[in-house]
């Protein structure tokens, strides 16, 4: 089979990605910057910025001075490779061999593929059209060698198909940089006045080696097809799922449990081999009448323990209606994560990291519902309803500690509720209050505790909190909003209940 290679070049890879995320930035001059020896340097620029005179390698301060209103964004580390990997995996539909060509391109081994699109011209047009539709500016070329295709895609205007066997003819009018030499060698060519490949390509090889090094000869040989250039193809990640077709339809709970256990064993074995664990999994049951039943389970920490995961599934198997029978079981891990070695102490400061606690919480969540189990972490806010946050990940660490020097109710209302209060003046606790139509006579009270409003978040007045106990011995957390003023009626609220 005659070898054919496609090179795809993305001249605005990073900026196109950013403009896809932020459509409002499309018409703005935009650059990405990286830190280099304490200076911010331009690493990528969109078309508007380049037309205004911004070039890669320019200091960010110079670029800002050159282009007023320039949008400057810090370049995320490794973003080029991440983007190319994603686009490359999508391009596998055009060929099974797709390789990343850092920093801004892809190489495709298109041998034997173009005829499926009725020829190379339509093949390249389909690639260009699809990538443009995604918002990525691109240029593509096809040739007998990856090196020649790379050169044509980046340095040839108009041409994108090199006729088989004519790569030398296609390369002759191109600049020396199209051979992918080292940067110093490319600069040397221009200093010597060699602006086209035709100026030096026919020189004796020993002379080229002595003047420009062995690497240039290798690049020339690869571009002309005289030396092999190997691609490192992308591999699609295998789906984390297991299937179990049944010879006879399964309609009993025992049969479903055996199928679930078998699938868990296989899936957990695969995951454990790569140090991964399940966070979310779904068991799908395909019935003979065409209907589908499914149940889902989740874990607080990634788990590769089939016994633990089976106990979670076991709680939900009763929700599966087998009907006339199930002919296919499919277990899919929707979310997997790396498993980190955990602590083995049950009661300790790091107890939440133990697998035992996680498994216990998983079972409680499976039995009573995930909405009935919450974990809260402290937040640095004055307002009580903002002083905590709800988290789902057991590994989340607090950024501050819980305050233990102040009294807080065991049940805090999500939003304070207004109440009717009778209180002496000024700044005295109430002597009675009415909540939900019931009158509470206050026997004991403590306070006030003044909590200021967070003026940088919203406007309003402070709160004066009182802990009060009624005639039944029940304790409540009440507050008055704002200062006492004889000319106006202060609003009172109930905000929590003590044990």
Coordinates of C-alpha atoms in Angstrom, one line a residue:
X1 CA 0.0 0.0 0.0
X2 CA 1.3 3.4 -0.9
X3 CA 1.9 5.5 2.2
X4 CA 0.1 8.9 2.5
X5 CA 0.3 11.3 5.4
X6 CA -1.9 14.2 6.4
X7 CA -0.6 17.1 8.5
X8 CA -3.1 19.4 10.3
X9 CA -1.8 22.8 11.5
X10 CA -3.7 24.9 14.0
X11 CA -2.2 28.4 13.7
X12 CA -4.5 29.8 16.4
X13 CA -4.9 26.7 18.6
X14 CA -5.0 28.3 22.1
X15 CA -6.8 31.5 21.1
X16 CA -9.4 29.6 19.1
X17 CA -10.0 27.4 22.2
X18 CA -10.4 30.5 24.4
X19 CA -12.7 32.2 21.9
X20 CA -14.9 29.0 21.9
X21 CA -15.2 29.3 25.7
X22 CA -15.6 33.1 25.7
X23 CA -17.5 34.1 22.5
X24 CA -17.4 37.8 23.5
X25 CA -13.6 37.8 23.0
X26 CA -13.8 36.8 19.3
X27 CA -13.4 40.4 18.0
X28 CA -10.9 41.4 20.6
X29 CA -7.1 41.3 20.2
X30 CA -6.1 38.4 22.5
X31 CA -2.8 37.0 23.6
X32 CA -1.7 34.2 25.9
X33 CA 1.4 34.8 28.1
X34 CA 3.9 32.7 30.0
X35 CA 6.4 33.6 32.6
X36 CA 10.0 33.5 31.4
X37 CA 12.8 34.6 33.8
X38 CA 10.4 36.9 35.6
X39 CA 8.9 38.4 32.5
X40 CA 5.6 37.7 30.9
X41 CA 6.1 36.8 27.3
X42 CA 3.5 36.3 24.5
X43 CA 3.2 32.6 23.7
X44 CA 0.1 32.8 21.4
X45 CA -1.9 35.5 19.7
X46 CA -5.1 35.6 17.8
X47 CA -5.4 37.0 14.3
X48 CA -6.6 40.5 15.5
X49 CA -3.5 40.8 17.7
X50 CA -1.1 39.6 15.0
X51 CA -2.6 42.1 12.5
X52 CA -2.0 44.8 15.1
X53 CA 1.7 43.9 15.2
X54 CA 1.9 41.5 18.2
X55 CA 4.2 38.5 17.6
X56 CA 5.1 35.5 19.7
X57 CA 8.1 36.0 22.0
X58 CA 7.2 39.7 22.5
X59 CA 7.1 41.0 26.1
X60 CA 3.5 41.3 27.3
X61 CA 4.2 45.0 28.4
X62 CA 5.3 45.8 24.8
X63 CA 2.2 44.1 23.4
X64 CA 0.0 46.1 25.7
X65 CA 1.7 49.3 24.7
X66 CA 1.3 48.4 21.1
X67 CA -2.4 47.4 21.2
X68 CA -4.7 49.3 23.6
X69 CA -7.4 47.1 25.0
X70 CA -5.3 43.9 24.4
X71 CA -6.8 41.0 26.3
X72 CA -4.0 39.1 28.1
X73 CA -4.6 35.6 29.4
X74 CA -2.2 33.3 31.4
X75 CA -1.5 30.2 29.4
X76 CA -2.6 27.1 31.2
X77 CA 0.3 24.6 31.6
X78 CA 0.0 21.7 29.1
X79 CA -3.1 23.1 27.4
X80 CA -1.7 22.6 23.9
X81 CA -1.2 18.9 24.4
X82 CA -4.5 18.6 26.1
X83 CA -6.3 20.2 23.2
X84 CA -4.4 18.3 20.6
X85 CA -5.2 15.0 22.4
X86 CA -8.9 15.8 22.4
X87 CA -9.0 16.9 18.7
X88 CA -6.7 13.9 17.8
X89 CA -9.1 11.4 19.4
X90 CA -11.9 12.9 17.5
X91 CA -9.9 12.7 14.2
X92 CA -9.5 8.9 14.7
X93 CA -12.7 8.7 12.7
X94 CA -10.6 9.7 9.6
X95 CA -7.8 7.2 10.3
X96 CA -6.8 4.7 13.1
X97 CA -3.4 6.3 13.3
X98 CA -3.4 9.8 14.6
X99 CA -0.4 11.4 16.3
X100 CA 0.1 14.6 18.3
X101 CA 2.6 17.0 16.6
X102 CA 3.4 19.5 19.3
X103 CA 3.0 22.4 19.7
X104 CA 0.2 23.0 17.3
X105 CA -0.5 20.2 14.9
X106 CA -1.6 16.6 14.2
X107 CA -0.1 14.0 11.9
X108 CA -2.4 11.3 10.4
X109 CA -1.3 8.1 8.6
X110 CA -4.0 8.3 5.9
X111 CA -2.8 5.3 3.9
X112 CA -5.8 3.6 2.4
X113 CA -8.4 5.9 3.9
X114 CA -9.0 8.7 1.4
X115 CA -11.0 6.5 -1.0
X116 CA -13.7 6.2 1.7
X117 CA -14.4 9.9 1.2
X118 CA -14.3 9.7 -2.6
X119 CA -10.7 10.9 -3.0
X120 CA -8.0 13.0 -1.2
X121 CA -9.6 16.3 -2.1
X122 CA -12.9 15.5 -0.4
X123 CA -11.0 13.8 2.4
X124 CA -9.1 16.9 3.3
X125 CA -12.2 19.1 2.7
X126 CA -14.2 17.0 5.2
X127 CA -11.4 17.4 7.8
X128 CA -11.1 21.1 7.3
X129 CA -14.9 21.7 7.3
X130 CA -15.5 19.8 10.5
X131 CA -12.6 21.4 12.4
X132 CA -13.7 24.9 11.2
X133 CA -17.2 24.1 12.4
X134 CA -15.7 23.4 15.8
X135 CA -14.1 26.8 15.8
X136 CA -10.5 25.8 15.1
X137 CA -8.7 27.5 12.2
X138 CA -6.7 24.9 10.4
X139 CA -4.6 24.1 7.3
X140 CA -4.2 20.6 6.0
X141 CA -2.0 18.9 3.5
X142 CA -1.3 15.4 2.3
X143 CA 1.8 13.9 0.9
X144 CA 3.9 10.7 0.7
X145 CA 5.8 11.7 3.9
X146 CA 4.8 13.3 7.1
X147 CA 7.7 15.8 6.7
X148 CA 6.5 16.9 3.3
X149 CA 2.9 17.2 4.4
X150 CA 4.0 19.2 7.5
X151 CA 5.9 21.6 5.3
X152 CA 3.1 22.1 2.8
X153 CA 0.5 22.7 5.5
X154 CA 2.5 25.5 7.1
X155 CA 4.4 27.1 4.2
X156 CA 2.6 26.5 1.0
X157 CA -0.1 28.9 -0.2
X158 CA -2.9 27.2 -2.1
X159 CA -1.4 23.7 -2.5
X160 CA -2.5 21.0 -0.1
X161 CA -2.2 17.8 -2.2
X162 CA 1.3 16.6 -3.2
X163 CA 1.1 14.2 -6.1
X164 CA 2.7 10.8 -5.1
X165 CA 6.5 10.8 -5.7
X166 CA 6.8 14.6 -6.2
X167 CA 7.6 15.7 -2.7
X168 CA 11.0 17.1 -3.8
X169 CA 9.4 19.2 -6.4
X170 CA 6.9 20.5 -3.8
X171 CA 9.6 21.3 -1.3
X172 CA 12.0 23.2 -3.5
X173 CA 10.2 26.7 -3.4
X174 CA 9.6 26.5 0.4
X175 CA 11.9 28.2 3.0
X176 CA 14.5 26.1 5.0
X177 CA 12.3 26.2 8.1
X178 CA 9.8 23.9 6.4
X179 CA 12.3 21.0 6.8
X180 CA 11.9 21.3 10.6
X181 CA 15.6 22.0 11.4
X182 CA 16.8 23.1 14.7
X183 CA 16.2 26.8 15.4
X184 CA 19.8 27.8 15.3
X185 CA 20.2 26.0 11.9
X186 CA 17.2 27.7 10.5
X187 CA 18.6 31.1 11.5
X188 CA 22.0 30.2 9.9
X189 CA 20.3 29.5 6.6
X190 CA 18.8 33.0 6.5
X191 CA 22.1 34.6 7.5
X192 CA 23.8 32.8 4.6
X193 CA 21.2 33.9 2.2
X194 CA 19.5 30.5 1.6
X195 CA 15.9 31.5 1.5
X196 CA 14.6 28.5 -0.3
X197 CA 15.2 24.8 -0.1
X198 CA 16.3 24.8 -3.8
X199 CA 19.3 26.9 -2.8
X200 CA 21.0 24.1 -0.9
X201 CA 19.2 20.8 -1.3
X202 CA 21.5 19.7 -4.1
X203 CA 24.7 20.4 -2.1
X204 CA 26.9 17.4 -1.3
X205 CA 25.6 15.6 1.8
X206 CA 29.1 15.7 3.6
X207 CA 29.1 19.5 3.2
X208 CA 25.6 19.9 4.6
X209 CA 26.5 17.6 7.5
X210 CA 29.7 19.6 8.2
X211 CA 27.9 23.0 8.0
X212 CA 24.5 22.2 9.5
X213 CA 24.7 19.0 11.4
X214 CA 23.4 15.4 11.1
X215 CA 19.9 16.4 12.2
X216 CA 19.3 18.4 9.0
X217 CA 20.2 15.5 6.8
X218 CA 17.7 13.3 8.8
X219 CA 15.0 15.8 8.3
X220 CA 15.7 16.1 4.5
X221 CA 15.7 12.3 4.2
X222 CA 12.4 12.0 6.1
X223 CA 10.8 14.7 4.0
X224 CA 11.9 13.0 0.8
X225 CA 10.9 9.5 1.9
X226 CA 14.5 8.2 2.1
X227 CA 14.3 7.6 5.9
X228 CA 11.4 6.3 7.9
X229 CA 9.5 8.6 10.3
X230 CA 7.5 6.8 12.9
X231 CA 4.3 8.2 14.4
X232 CA 3.2 7.6 18.0
X233 CA -0.5 7.0 17.6
X234 CA -3.1 8.1 20.1
X235 CA -5.0 5.3 21.9
X236 CA -8.6 5.7 22.9
X237 CA -9.3 5.1 26.5
X238 CA -11.3 1.9 26.9
X239 CA -14.8 2.3 28.2
X240 CA -15.0 1.1 31.8
X241 CA -17.9 -1.3 31.3
X242 CA -18.5 -5.0 31.4
X243 CA -21.3 -6.9 29.6
X244 CA -22.9 -10.2 30.6
X245 CA -25.3 -11.8 28.0
X246 CA -27.5 -14.5 29.3
X247 CA -28.3 -17.8 27.6
X248 CA -31.7 -17.9 29.3
X249 CA -33.6 -14.8 30.5
X250 CA -33.0 -14.0 34.2
X251 CA -36.1 -13.2 36.2
X252 CA -35.1 -13.9 39.8
X253 CA -33.4 -11.7 42.4
X254 CA -30.8 -14.4 43.0
X255 CA -30.0 -14.4 39.3
X256 CA -29.6 -10.6 39.2
X257 CA -27.4 -10.6 42.2
X258 CA -25.1 -13.3 40.7
X259 CA -24.9 -11.2 37.4
X260 CA -24.1 -8.0 39.3
X261 CA -21.5 -9.7 41.4
X262 CA -19.8 -11.3 38.4
X263 CA -19.7 -8.0 36.5
X264 CA -18.3 -6.2 39.6
X265 CA -15.5 -8.7 39.9
X266 CA -14.5 -8.2 36.3
X267 CA -14.7 -4.4 36.3
X268 CA -13.0 -4.0 39.7
X269 CA -10.2 -6.3 38.6
X270 CA -9.5 -4.1 35.5
X271 CA -9.7 -0.9 37.5
X272 CA -7.4 -2.2 40.3
X273 CA -4.8 -3.1 37.7
X274 CA -4.5 0.6 36.9
X275 CA -4.9 2.0 40.4
X276 CA -8.4 3.3 39.8
X277 CA -11.7 3.0 41.7
X278 CA -15.3 3.5 41.0
X279 CA -17.1 6.7 42.2
X280 CA -20.3 6.3 40.1
X281 CA -21.6 3.1 38.5
X282 CA -24.8 2.1 36.8
X283 CA -26.1 -1.4 36.2
X284 CA -28.3 -1.7 33.1
X285 CA -30.6 -4.7 32.6
X286 CA -32.0 -5.2 29.1
X287 CA -35.2 -7.2 29.1
X288 CA -36.5 -9.6 26.4
X289 CA -39.4 -7.3 25.8
X290 CA -37.1 -4.4 24.8
X291 CA -37.4 -2.5 28.0
X292 CA -34.4 -1.3 30.0
X293 CA -34.1 -1.2 33.8
X294 CA -31.2 0.4 35.6
X295 CA -29.9 1.3 39.1
X296 CA -27.1 3.6 40.1
X297 CA -24.7 3.7 43.0
X298 CA -22.1 6.2 44.1
X299 CA -19.2 6.2 46.6
X300 CA -17.6 8.9 48.7
X301 CA -14.1 7.7 47.8
X302 CA -13.0 5.7 44.8
X303 CA -13.4 2.0 45.5
X304 CA -12.2 -1.2 43.7
X305 CA -13.7 -3.5 46.3
X306 CA -16.4 -5.7 44.6
X307 CA -17.7 -6.8 48.0
X308 CA -18.4 -3.2 49.1
X309 CA -19.8 -2.2 45.7
X310 CA -22.1 -5.2 45.6
X311 CA -23.6 -4.3 49.0
X312 CA -24.5 -0.9 47.5
X313 CA -26.1 -2.5 44.5
X314 CA -27.8 -5.1 46.6
X315 CA -29.8 -2.4 48.3
X316 CA -31.2 -1.3 44.9
X317 CA -31.7 -4.6 43.2
X318 CA -35.3 -4.7 44.5
X319 CA -36.0 -1.7 42.2
X320 CA -35.3 -3.8 39.1
X321 CA -38.4 -5.2 37.5
X322 CA -37.2 -8.2 35.5
X323 CA -40.5 -8.7 33.7
X324 CA -40.4 -11.7 31.4
X325 CA -36.6 -11.9 31.9
X326 CA -33.3 -10.1 31.4
X327 CA -31.2 -11.1 28.6
X328 CA -28.2 -8.7 29.0
X329 CA -26.6 -7.1 31.9
X330 CA -24.2 -4.2 31.5
X331 CA -22.2 -2.5 34.3
X332 CA -20.6 0.8 33.5
X333 CA -18.4 2.9 35.7
X334 CA -19.4 6.4 34.8
X335 CA -16.8 8.1 37.0
X336 CA -13.5 6.6 38.1
X337 CA -10.7 8.2 40.1
X338 CA -7.2 7.3 41.2
X339 CA -7.1 5.4 44.5
X340 CA -4.7 6.9 47.1
X341 CA -3.4 4.9 50.0
X342 CA -5.7 5.7 53.0
X343 CA -5.4 5.7 56.8
X344 CA -6.3 2.6 58.7
X345 CA -7.2 4.3 62.1
X346 CA -11.0 4.4 62.5
X347 CA -11.2 7.1 65.1
X348 CA -8.6 9.7 64.4
X349 CA -8.3 13.2 63.1
X350 CA -7.9 11.8 59.6
X351 CA -10.8 9.3 60.1
X352 CA -12.8 10.7 57.1
X353 CA -10.0 9.5 54.8
X354 CA -10.4 5.9 55.9
X355 CA -12.1 3.5 53.6
X356 CA -14.1 2.1 56.5
X357 CA -15.9 5.4 57.1
X358 CA -16.4 5.9 53.4
X359 CA -17.9 2.5 53.0
X360 CA -20.2 3.0 56.0
X361 CA -21.4 6.3 54.6
X362 CA -21.9 4.7 51.2
X363 CA -24.1 2.1 52.7
X364 CA -26.1 4.6 54.7
X365 CA -26.6 6.8 51.6
X366 CA -27.7 3.7 49.7
X367 CA -30.2 2.8 52.4
X368 CA -31.6 6.2 53.3
X369 CA -30.7 8.3 50.2
X370 CA -27.7 10.4 49.5
X371 CA -29.8 13.6 50.3
X372 CA -30.0 12.5 53.9
X373 CA -26.2 12.5 54.6
X374 CA -24.3 15.8 54.5
X375 CA -20.9 17.0 55.3
X376 CA -20.2 20.6 56.2
X377 CA -17.0 22.6 56.3
X378 CA -16.5 26.0 58.0
X379 CA -16.4 29.2 55.9
X380 CA -15.0 32.5 57.0
X381 CA -18.2 34.6 57.1
X382 CA -20.0 36.6 59.8
X383 CA -23.5 35.7 58.8
X384 CA -24.4 32.3 60.4
X385 CA -26.1 30.9 57.3
X386 CA -22.9 31.6 55.3
X387 CA -20.5 30.3 57.9
X388 CA -20.4 26.8 56.4
X389 CA -20.5 25.0 53.1
X390 CA -21.8 21.7 52.0
X391 CA -19.3 19.3 50.3
X392 CA -19.7 16.0 48.7
X393 CA -16.1 14.9 48.6
X394 CA -14.8 13.2 51.8
X395 CA -11.3 14.3 50.8
X396 CA -12.2 18.0 50.9
X397 CA -10.2 19.8 53.6
X398 CA -11.4 22.9 55.5
X399 CA -9.6 26.2 54.9
X400 CA -10.4 27.4 58.4
X401 CA -11.4 25.9 61.8
X402 CA -14.8 25.7 63.5
X403 CA -15.3 28.4 66.1
X404 CA -15.9 26.8 69.5
X405 CA -15.9 29.9 71.6
X406 CA -19.4 30.9 70.7
X407 CA -22.8 29.2 71.1
X408 CA -24.6 28.0 68.1
X409 CA -27.9 26.1 67.7
X410 CA -27.9 22.4 66.7
X411 CA -30.6 23.2 64.1
X412 CA -30.1 26.4 62.1
X413 CA -32.8 27.5 59.8
X414 CA -31.7 28.1 56.2
X415 CA -33.4 31.5 56.3
X416 CA -34.5 33.4 59.4
X417 CA -38.3 33.5 59.8
X418 CA -40.0 36.6 61.1
X419 CA -41.8 36.4 64.5
X420 CA -43.9 38.7 66.7
X421 CA -42.1 39.8 69.8
X422 CA -42.8 41.7 72.9
X423 CA -39.6 43.2 74.4
X424 CA -38.7 45.9 76.9
X425 CA -36.5 48.7 75.7
X426 CA -33.7 49.2 74.9
X427 CA -31.6 46.2 73.9
X428 CA -33.5 43.9 76.3
X429 CA -34.3 40.3 75.4
X430 CA -38.0 39.6 74.5
X431 CA -40.4 38.5 77.3
X432 CA -42.6 36.6 74.8
X433 CA -42.7 35.8 71.1
X434 CA -45.2 34.2 68.7
X435 CA -43.9 31.6 66.3
X436 CA -46.2 29.8 63.8
X437 CA -49.2 31.0 65.8
X438 CA -48.0 29.7 69.2
X439 CA -47.2 32.0 72.0
X440 CA -43.9 31.3 73.9
X441 CA -43.4 33.0 77.3
X442 CA -39.7 33.6 77.8
X443 CA -38.4 32.5 81.2
X444 CA -34.6 32.8 80.6
X445 CA -32.5 34.7 78.1
X446 CA -28.9 35.4 77.3
X447 CA -27.5 38.1 75.0
X448 CA -27.3 40.0 72.9
X449 CA -24.5 38.8 70.6
X450 CA -24.1 41.4 67.8
X451 CA -23.2 40.1 64.4
X452 CA -22.4 42.7 61.8
X453 CA -23.6 42.5 58.3
X454 CA -20.9 41.7 55.6
X455 CA -21.0 45.1 54.0
X456 CA -18.9 44.0 51.0
X457 CA -21.5 41.4 50.0
X458 CA -24.8 43.2 50.6
X459 CA -26.3 46.2 52.4
X460 CA -28.5 46.2 55.5
X461 CA -28.3 46.2 59.2
X462 CA -26.6 44.2 61.9
X463 CA -28.3 41.5 64.0
X464 CA -28.5 41.3 67.8
X465 CA -29.0 37.6 68.7
X466 CA -30.5 36.2 72.0
X467 CA -30.6 32.7 73.3
X468 CA -34.0 32.4 75.0
X469 CA -35.8 29.6 76.9
X470 CA -39.6 29.3 77.0
X471 CA -41.9 28.0 79.7
X472 CA -41.5 24.4 78.3
X473 CA -37.7 24.5 78.7
X474 CA -37.1 24.7 74.9
X475 CA -34.4 27.1 73.8
X476 CA -34.5 29.2 70.6
X477 CA -32.1 31.6 68.8
X478 CA -33.8 34.9 68.1
X479 CA -32.4 38.2 66.8
X480 CA -33.5 41.7 66.3
X481 CA -32.5 43.4 63.0
X482 CA -30.8 46.8 63.4
X483 CA -30.6 49.3 66.2
X484 CA -33.6 50.0 68.5
X485 CA -35.3 53.1 67.4
X486 CA -38.4 54.4 69.2
X487 CA -39.7 55.9 65.9
X488 CA -39.9 52.6 64.1
X489 CA -40.8 49.0 64.8
X490 CA -37.8 46.6 64.8
X491 CA -38.3 43.3 63.0
X492 CA -37.5 40.1 65.0
X493 CA -36.6 36.7 63.6
X494 CA -36.1 33.2 64.8
X495 CA -33.0 31.5 63.3
X496 CA -32.4 28.2 65.1
X497 CA -33.2 25.7 67.9
X498 CA -31.0 24.4 70.6
X499 CA -31.1 20.9 72.0

